[in-house]
XYZ file of C-alpha atoms in Angstrom:
458
model
C 25.748 205.633 153.084
C 28.035 205.845 150.093
C 29.264 202.353 150.726
C 25.702 201.119 150.880
C 24.639 202.867 147.684
C 27.767 202.338 145.621
C 28.783 198.906 146.778
C 28.704 195.765 144.659
C 25.311 194.851 145.996
C 24.155 191.599 147.578
C 26.552 188.720 147.199
C 24.381 185.835 148.405
C 23.218 183.311 145.818
C 19.642 183.476 144.592
C 17.389 180.623 143.615
C 16.927 180.043 139.929
C 13.938 181.931 138.624
C 11.007 179.794 137.561
C 9.738 180.504 134.022
C 6.606 182.648 133.895
C 4.439 179.925 132.397
C 5.129 177.795 135.494
C 4.832 180.518 138.146
C 1.131 179.904 138.704
C 0.010 176.765 140.490
C -2.631 175.894 137.883
C 0.148 175.054 135.424
C 1.579 172.467 137.817
C -1.408 170.731 139.431
C -0.240 168.175 142.006
C -1.040 164.498 141.584
C -3.632 162.738 143.683
C -2.977 159.329 145.175
C -3.282 156.630 142.509
C -2.839 159.035 139.574
C -0.312 158.220 136.860
C 0.846 159.949 133.691
C 0.751 159.300 130.807
C -2.556 157.395 131.071
C -1.153 154.124 129.766
C 0.441 151.061 131.275
C 4.026 151.596 132.379
C 5.364 149.101 129.840
C 3.398 150.582 126.906
C 5.368 152.089 124.024
C 3.769 155.475 124.742
C 5.122 155.331 128.285
C 8.411 153.759 129.415
C 8.314 150.872 126.954
C 8.359 147.120 127.525
C 10.752 145.403 129.896
C 13.958 144.226 128.238
C 15.091 141.740 130.894
C 16.509 141.624 134.385
C 20.037 142.871 134.955
C 21.950 140.938 137.607
C 24.743 142.522 139.634
C 27.514 140.299 138.252
C 26.370 140.397 134.633
C 28.055 142.221 131.786
C 24.941 144.349 131.225
C 25.264 145.647 134.791
C 28.799 146.866 134.112
C 28.063 148.327 130.683
C 24.559 149.789 130.984
C 24.245 150.979 134.597
C 26.089 153.884 136.190
C 26.425 154.926 139.833
C 24.699 158.071 141.091
C 27.048 160.218 143.203
C 25.079 163.471 143.308
C 25.416 164.910 146.840
C 21.848 166.234 146.919
C 20.250 162.848 146.229
C 19.845 160.615 149.272
C 19.441 156.837 149.183
C 17.612 155.117 151.984
C 19.533 151.854 151.736
C 23.047 153.301 151.588
C 23.882 151.751 154.955
C 23.685 148.295 153.408
C 26.857 147.392 151.536
C 25.025 145.089 149.142
C 22.449 147.674 148.031
C 22.413 148.516 144.319
C 19.944 151.409 144.546
C 22.543 153.885 143.337
C 22.970 152.035 140.045
C 20.655 152.958 137.171
C 20.714 153.743 133.470
C 22.299 156.969 132.277
C 18.928 158.300 131.169
C 17.381 157.643 134.573
C 20.356 159.244 136.314
C 20.063 162.435 134.246
C 16.357 162.800 134.945
C 16.871 162.105 138.651
C 19.529 164.830 138.923
C 17.237 167.307 137.164
C 14.439 166.400 139.578
C 16.775 166.946 142.540
C 17.449 170.515 141.415
C 13.727 171.154 140.921
C 12.969 169.843 144.408
C 15.517 172.181 145.998
C 14.162 175.127 144.029
C 10.639 174.288 145.116
C 11.363 173.532 148.775
C 14.626 175.084 150.047
C 16.464 172.801 152.431
C 14.612 169.680 151.267
C 16.453 166.972 149.355
C 15.272 164.154 147.130
C 15.402 160.659 148.617
C 15.348 157.410 146.670
C 13.688 154.605 148.602
C 14.132 151.941 145.913
C 16.221 151.812 142.763
C 17.797 148.853 141.026
C 16.729 145.517 142.475
C 17.992 141.992 142.137
C 15.487 139.247 141.462
C 15.551 136.033 143.489
C 13.222 133.199 142.546
C 12.823 131.208 145.714
C 11.174 128.304 143.908
C 14.548 127.488 142.338
C 16.311 127.228 145.710
C 16.527 124.027 147.669
C 14.305 123.600 150.700
C 17.128 123.740 153.249
C 18.469 127.048 151.980
C 14.998 128.530 151.775
C 14.267 127.454 155.337
C 17.530 128.964 156.567
C 16.704 132.332 155.025
C 13.245 132.272 156.516
C 14.790 131.750 159.940
C 17.365 134.515 159.549
C 14.864 137.033 158.243
C 12.211 136.312 160.879
C 9.362 135.866 158.493
C 9.920 137.509 155.111
C 7.131 137.305 152.523
C 6.513 133.696 151.528
C 6.192 134.538 147.861
C 8.101 133.129 144.922
C 9.851 135.962 143.183
C 10.648 139.008 145.326
C 13.301 141.674 145.130
C 15.988 140.987 147.724
C 18.579 143.657 148.423
C 21.063 142.195 150.895
C 21.517 138.475 150.856
C 24.569 138.521 153.137
C 23.725 141.222 155.638
C 22.211 139.505 158.687
C 21.540 142.626 160.730
C 18.997 144.472 158.647
C 15.337 144.032 159.375
C 12.859 142.242 157.183
C 11.235 145.536 156.219
C 14.543 146.946 154.997
C 15.797 143.776 153.337
C 12.678 142.826 151.408
C 10.770 144.820 148.880
C 7.920 142.723 147.444
C 7.176 143.391 143.797
C 3.847 142.457 142.264
C 5.059 142.316 138.665
C 7.822 140.046 137.430
C 8.594 142.568 134.686
C 9.108 145.602 136.917
C 11.583 148.102 135.516
C 13.409 148.166 138.862
C 15.216 145.039 137.704
C 16.691 146.991 134.770
C 17.683 150.152 136.642
C 15.036 152.158 134.798
C 12.716 152.871 137.737
C 13.013 154.582 141.121
C 10.709 155.104 144.097
C 11.185 158.577 145.551
C 10.042 160.856 148.350
C 11.268 164.020 150.040
C 13.864 163.917 152.802
C 11.482 165.508 155.336
C 8.861 162.781 154.743
C 6.154 165.404 154.342
C 3.368 163.532 152.560
C 1.674 166.751 151.547
C 4.562 167.331 149.133
C 4.326 163.982 147.357
C 1.596 165.068 144.957
C 3.672 168.009 143.760
C 6.779 165.796 143.757
C 5.060 163.566 141.223
C 4.255 166.596 139.075
C 7.885 167.723 139.245
C 8.957 164.237 138.167
C 6.837 164.580 135.030
C 8.370 167.974 134.306
C 11.889 166.624 134.823
C 11.415 164.185 131.954
C 10.438 160.831 133.455
C 8.367 158.918 130.919
C 5.941 157.421 133.443
C 5.094 158.706 136.930
C 2.728 157.061 139.401
C 1.730 158.437 142.796
C 1.646 154.849 143.945
C 1.138 155.143 147.703
C 1.344 157.580 150.578
C 4.928 156.430 151.152
C 6.519 157.137 147.748
C 6.165 158.136 144.104
C 7.152 155.655 141.399
C 8.993 156.968 138.329
C 10.433 155.181 135.311
C 12.053 156.077 132.009
C 12.572 154.533 128.610
C 15.423 152.289 127.649
C 18.407 153.809 125.894
C 17.556 151.441 123.056
C 13.915 152.571 122.944
C 14.228 154.279 119.556
C 15.829 151.199 117.984
C 13.275 148.851 119.539
C 10.481 151.102 118.326
C 11.826 151.015 114.780
C 11.829 147.218 114.834
C 8.187 147.385 115.892
C 7.400 149.818 113.078
C 8.798 147.494 110.434
C 6.059 145.871 108.389
C 7.009 142.421 107.198
C 6.212 138.719 107.195
C 8.365 136.196 108.979
C 10.875 134.912 106.444
C 11.033 131.279 107.560
C 7.476 130.291 108.510
C 5.544 132.184 105.798
C 4.538 130.290 102.655
C 3.028 131.501 99.411
C 1.650 129.919 96.237
C 3.906 130.746 93.298
C 4.009 130.474 89.530
C 7.273 131.187 87.757
C 5.278 132.245 84.684
C 1.707 133.397 84.456
C 0.701 130.444 82.250
C 2.345 127.784 84.408
C -0.331 125.084 84.883
C 0.670 123.784 88.315
C 1.482 126.339 91.020
C 3.776 125.392 93.886
C 3.901 126.292 97.569
C 7.252 127.744 98.641
C 8.708 129.739 101.523
C 8.290 133.459 101.023
C 12.034 134.013 101.370
C 12.565 131.967 98.182
C 10.459 134.292 96.028
C 12.158 136.074 93.157
C 11.267 139.301 91.440
C 9.158 138.397 88.420
C 7.381 135.444 90.052
C 3.593 135.364 90.199
C 2.043 134.782 93.626
C -1.506 134.217 94.772
C -3.108 137.557 95.695
C -6.501 139.240 95.835
C -7.873 141.924 93.542
C -10.018 144.928 94.395
C -13.184 142.783 94.478
C -11.708 140.259 96.891
C -11.222 137.562 94.237
C -8.131 135.374 94.090
C -5.711 136.260 91.283
C -2.041 135.789 90.494
C -0.020 138.988 90.718
C 3.603 139.597 89.748
C 6.250 140.436 92.352
C 7.931 143.666 91.221
C 10.115 144.588 94.226
C 11.113 143.874 97.802
C 9.876 146.620 100.101
C 11.993 145.191 102.884
C 14.154 142.102 103.237
C 16.332 141.301 106.207
C 17.295 137.747 107.119
C 19.494 138.554 110.133
C 17.708 141.013 112.441
C 15.301 140.044 115.219
C 11.830 141.572 115.279
C 8.582 141.358 117.164
C 5.933 139.286 115.349
C 2.275 138.604 116.064
C 1.224 135.015 115.547
C -2.415 135.243 114.426
C -4.334 131.944 114.413
C -7.805 131.441 112.914
C -10.456 128.797 113.549
C -9.304 126.346 110.850
C -5.757 126.277 112.250
C -4.103 128.592 109.738
C -1.540 130.993 111.186
C 0.301 134.026 109.923
C 3.320 135.727 111.490
C 3.494 139.470 110.822
C 4.984 142.525 112.482
C 2.559 144.781 114.410
C 2.475 147.531 111.767
C 1.629 145.259 108.831
C -1.818 145.490 107.246
C -4.079 142.417 107.262
C -7.285 142.059 105.247
C -10.379 141.665 107.429
C -14.136 141.743 106.908
C -16.770 143.681 108.781
C -19.487 141.145 109.765
C -22.218 143.812 109.801
C -21.576 145.639 106.532
C -19.590 142.965 104.700
C -16.947 145.509 103.703
C -13.353 144.311 103.300
C -10.705 146.602 104.739
C -7.154 146.457 106.010
C -6.093 146.837 109.635
C -2.815 146.867 111.505
C -1.937 143.526 113.019
C -1.564 145.454 116.275
C -5.280 146.378 116.116
C -6.593 142.854 115.510
C -8.361 141.061 118.337
C -9.815 137.624 118.964
C -13.119 137.252 117.123
C -12.226 139.414 114.124
C -12.872 137.905 110.681
C -9.999 137.322 108.253
C -10.150 136.241 104.620
C -8.889 132.702 104.208
C -8.442 130.096 101.497
C -9.173 126.409 101.934
C -6.354 124.000 102.781
C -6.131 120.253 102.435
C -4.365 117.843 104.808
C -0.971 118.557 103.232
C -1.296 122.307 103.911
C -1.511 123.086 100.208
C -4.207 125.152 98.587
C -7.085 122.883 97.623
C -9.484 125.393 96.077
C -8.126 128.477 94.373
C -11.488 129.996 93.490
C -12.994 130.450 96.960
C -12.038 132.970 99.600
C -13.800 132.176 102.849
C -14.050 133.735 106.284
C -12.344 132.590 109.465
C -12.473 134.092 112.931
C -9.328 134.770 114.917
C -8.947 132.392 117.866
C -5.642 133.568 119.341
C -2.959 136.238 118.998
C 0.455 135.762 120.584
C 3.775 137.612 120.442
C 7.096 136.140 119.357
C 10.608 137.492 118.842
C 11.959 135.866 115.674
C 14.763 136.361 113.175
C 14.226 137.190 109.516
C 11.614 139.392 107.842
C 10.540 140.016 104.241
C 7.941 142.169 102.506
C 7.380 141.556 98.762
C 5.453 144.043 96.627
C 3.024 142.793 93.995
C 1.220 144.656 91.247
C -2.103 144.246 93.102
C -0.571 145.357 96.402
C -1.884 142.221 98.144
C -0.623 138.708 98.821
C -1.932 135.461 100.306
C 0.439 134.140 102.985
C -0.211 130.797 104.684
C -3.696 130.886 103.182
C -4.628 134.273 104.710
C -5.084 137.438 102.674
C -2.832 140.347 103.598
C -1.655 143.631 102.164
C 1.878 144.228 100.947
C 1.985 147.538 102.798
C 2.593 148.579 106.381
C 2.971 151.612 108.651
C 0.200 153.573 106.827
C -3.373 153.101 107.918
C -4.958 153.311 104.437
C -3.831 150.494 102.116
C -5.448 152.257 99.140
C -3.414 155.390 99.806
C -0.231 153.338 100.084
C -1.029 151.523 96.825
C -1.558 154.850 95.051
C 1.727 156.182 96.432
C 3.604 153.275 94.845
C 2.060 153.934 91.405
C 5.295 155.561 90.092
C 7.190 152.367 90.866
C 4.642 150.299 88.917
C 4.803 152.748 86.023
C 8.597 152.481 86.009
C 8.387 148.681 85.838
C 5.876 148.851 82.987
C 8.090 151.250 81.055
C 11.551 149.798 81.657
C 10.842 146.258 82.845
C 11.886 144.413 85.973
C 15.416 144.673 87.370
C 17.746 141.826 86.548
C 17.842 139.195 89.290
C 21.112 138.990 91.190
C 23.204 135.870 91.001
C 23.274 135.504 94.782
C 20.822 136.704 97.370
C 22.426 139.051 99.841
C 21.897 138.193 103.466
C 20.638 141.678 104.303
C 19.002 143.787 101.621
C 17.276 146.411 103.739
C 14.417 148.740 102.863
C 13.678 149.655 99.241
C 14.918 153.220 98.492
C 11.558 154.341 97.107
C 9.742 152.951 100.159
C 12.172 154.766 102.455
C 11.587 158.005 100.540
C 7.799 157.664 100.704
C 7.877 156.926 104.427
C 9.855 160.087 105.075
C 7.494 162.198 102.960
C 4.391 160.672 104.532
C 5.566 161.566 108.024
C 5.628 165.240 107.018
C 2.493 165.670 104.934
C -0.044 163.160 106.266
C -2.410 164.257 109.052
C -1.968 162.992 112.577
C -3.158 159.408 112.943
C -2.380 158.104 109.455
C 0.972 156.619 110.425
C 1.433 153.622 112.681
C 4.016 155.568 114.693
C 1.281 158.115 115.531
C -0.890 155.402 117.085
C 2.033 154.248 119.262
C 3.514 157.544 120.422
C 0.574 159.939 120.374
């Protein structure tokens, strides 16, 4: 009895205690088939982010960006195939998968996590010659006759068609980048898959989809997601294809059309005032100027053929057809049919009539990855680029609020004059210090929804 009462106690290991807020089932409701969280597309910025490109086995990206999962409690269904790359994934995906494995064992003792599909290699059968394609059809005994499927073992002749082929509906699936996995439990108990999806959300996966009764699809963001998001948040015009109407002095009789990258501080450019009338406004600073980095641009085309290339967070002047009010909107929020303010152009793409500001409907919006971005700041806070009226500001929903925030900079210029122009333009100037300061302050004091980053990540 003394040994029982005075002994060291039980020596067997205990399961990790679940926090109190998660002890009740209502805090962890299981998924239903077809449910996905967050409620956005997988490639949306609020979810796992857009696809960056396929990573082939023999590429440098495969060696540098993907790591092999060796956790003993994570099973891989295709391990018996020597050519399988399911165990290779990004470091972020590996960390979340190992966390999920621990949560699965805590939830169901004796049950392990199984990965049914991980990294995949893309094979476009349309690029193969007919003889080779016919030979593979014969060896595989009738694989899917679709161009573009994920093929796991090109050299293994013994595996079945079901094991060798995994058809993928989207050409931009994150499986090709090692950022997505299809999972299930080792006991194949389908009643657990709904809760498995919930555990995947809690483990940190950025997008979880209870895709079918056979597995749960999970994906995570790229390790470069923060950098890619910052490039999307930049508000600029394309440096090479954007043109403005400039006067070197206010009284210059004949204005000229030049590339926006050739502007200088002190020049006067065609802009719009508070009443929507065309005026010439002086350039007092560069909010951002970078001729070397690549960014995402929206190519917005209107009915008369005019186009403007801007980043998604830049503000564009548009008109409400019902009320006639002129307001600014993010380029990311524009859609086909919206009305933009436009000037008239002649056959030589020069401004023919400086006194009229007409209306043109958007006919198309496309995305492009281009190099070089600039954002000049004028006294009016507006500028006409390629004949379309736009704001000088970005990343803040209210152009009037942004213009008021830059009032100290305008007062400084009025009091002490413009800075002296440099003898040579630096290749990369970066963001203006005052603009960087205001952006940091705005993120702390403005209500939710005022910043462009809120609309992307909320």
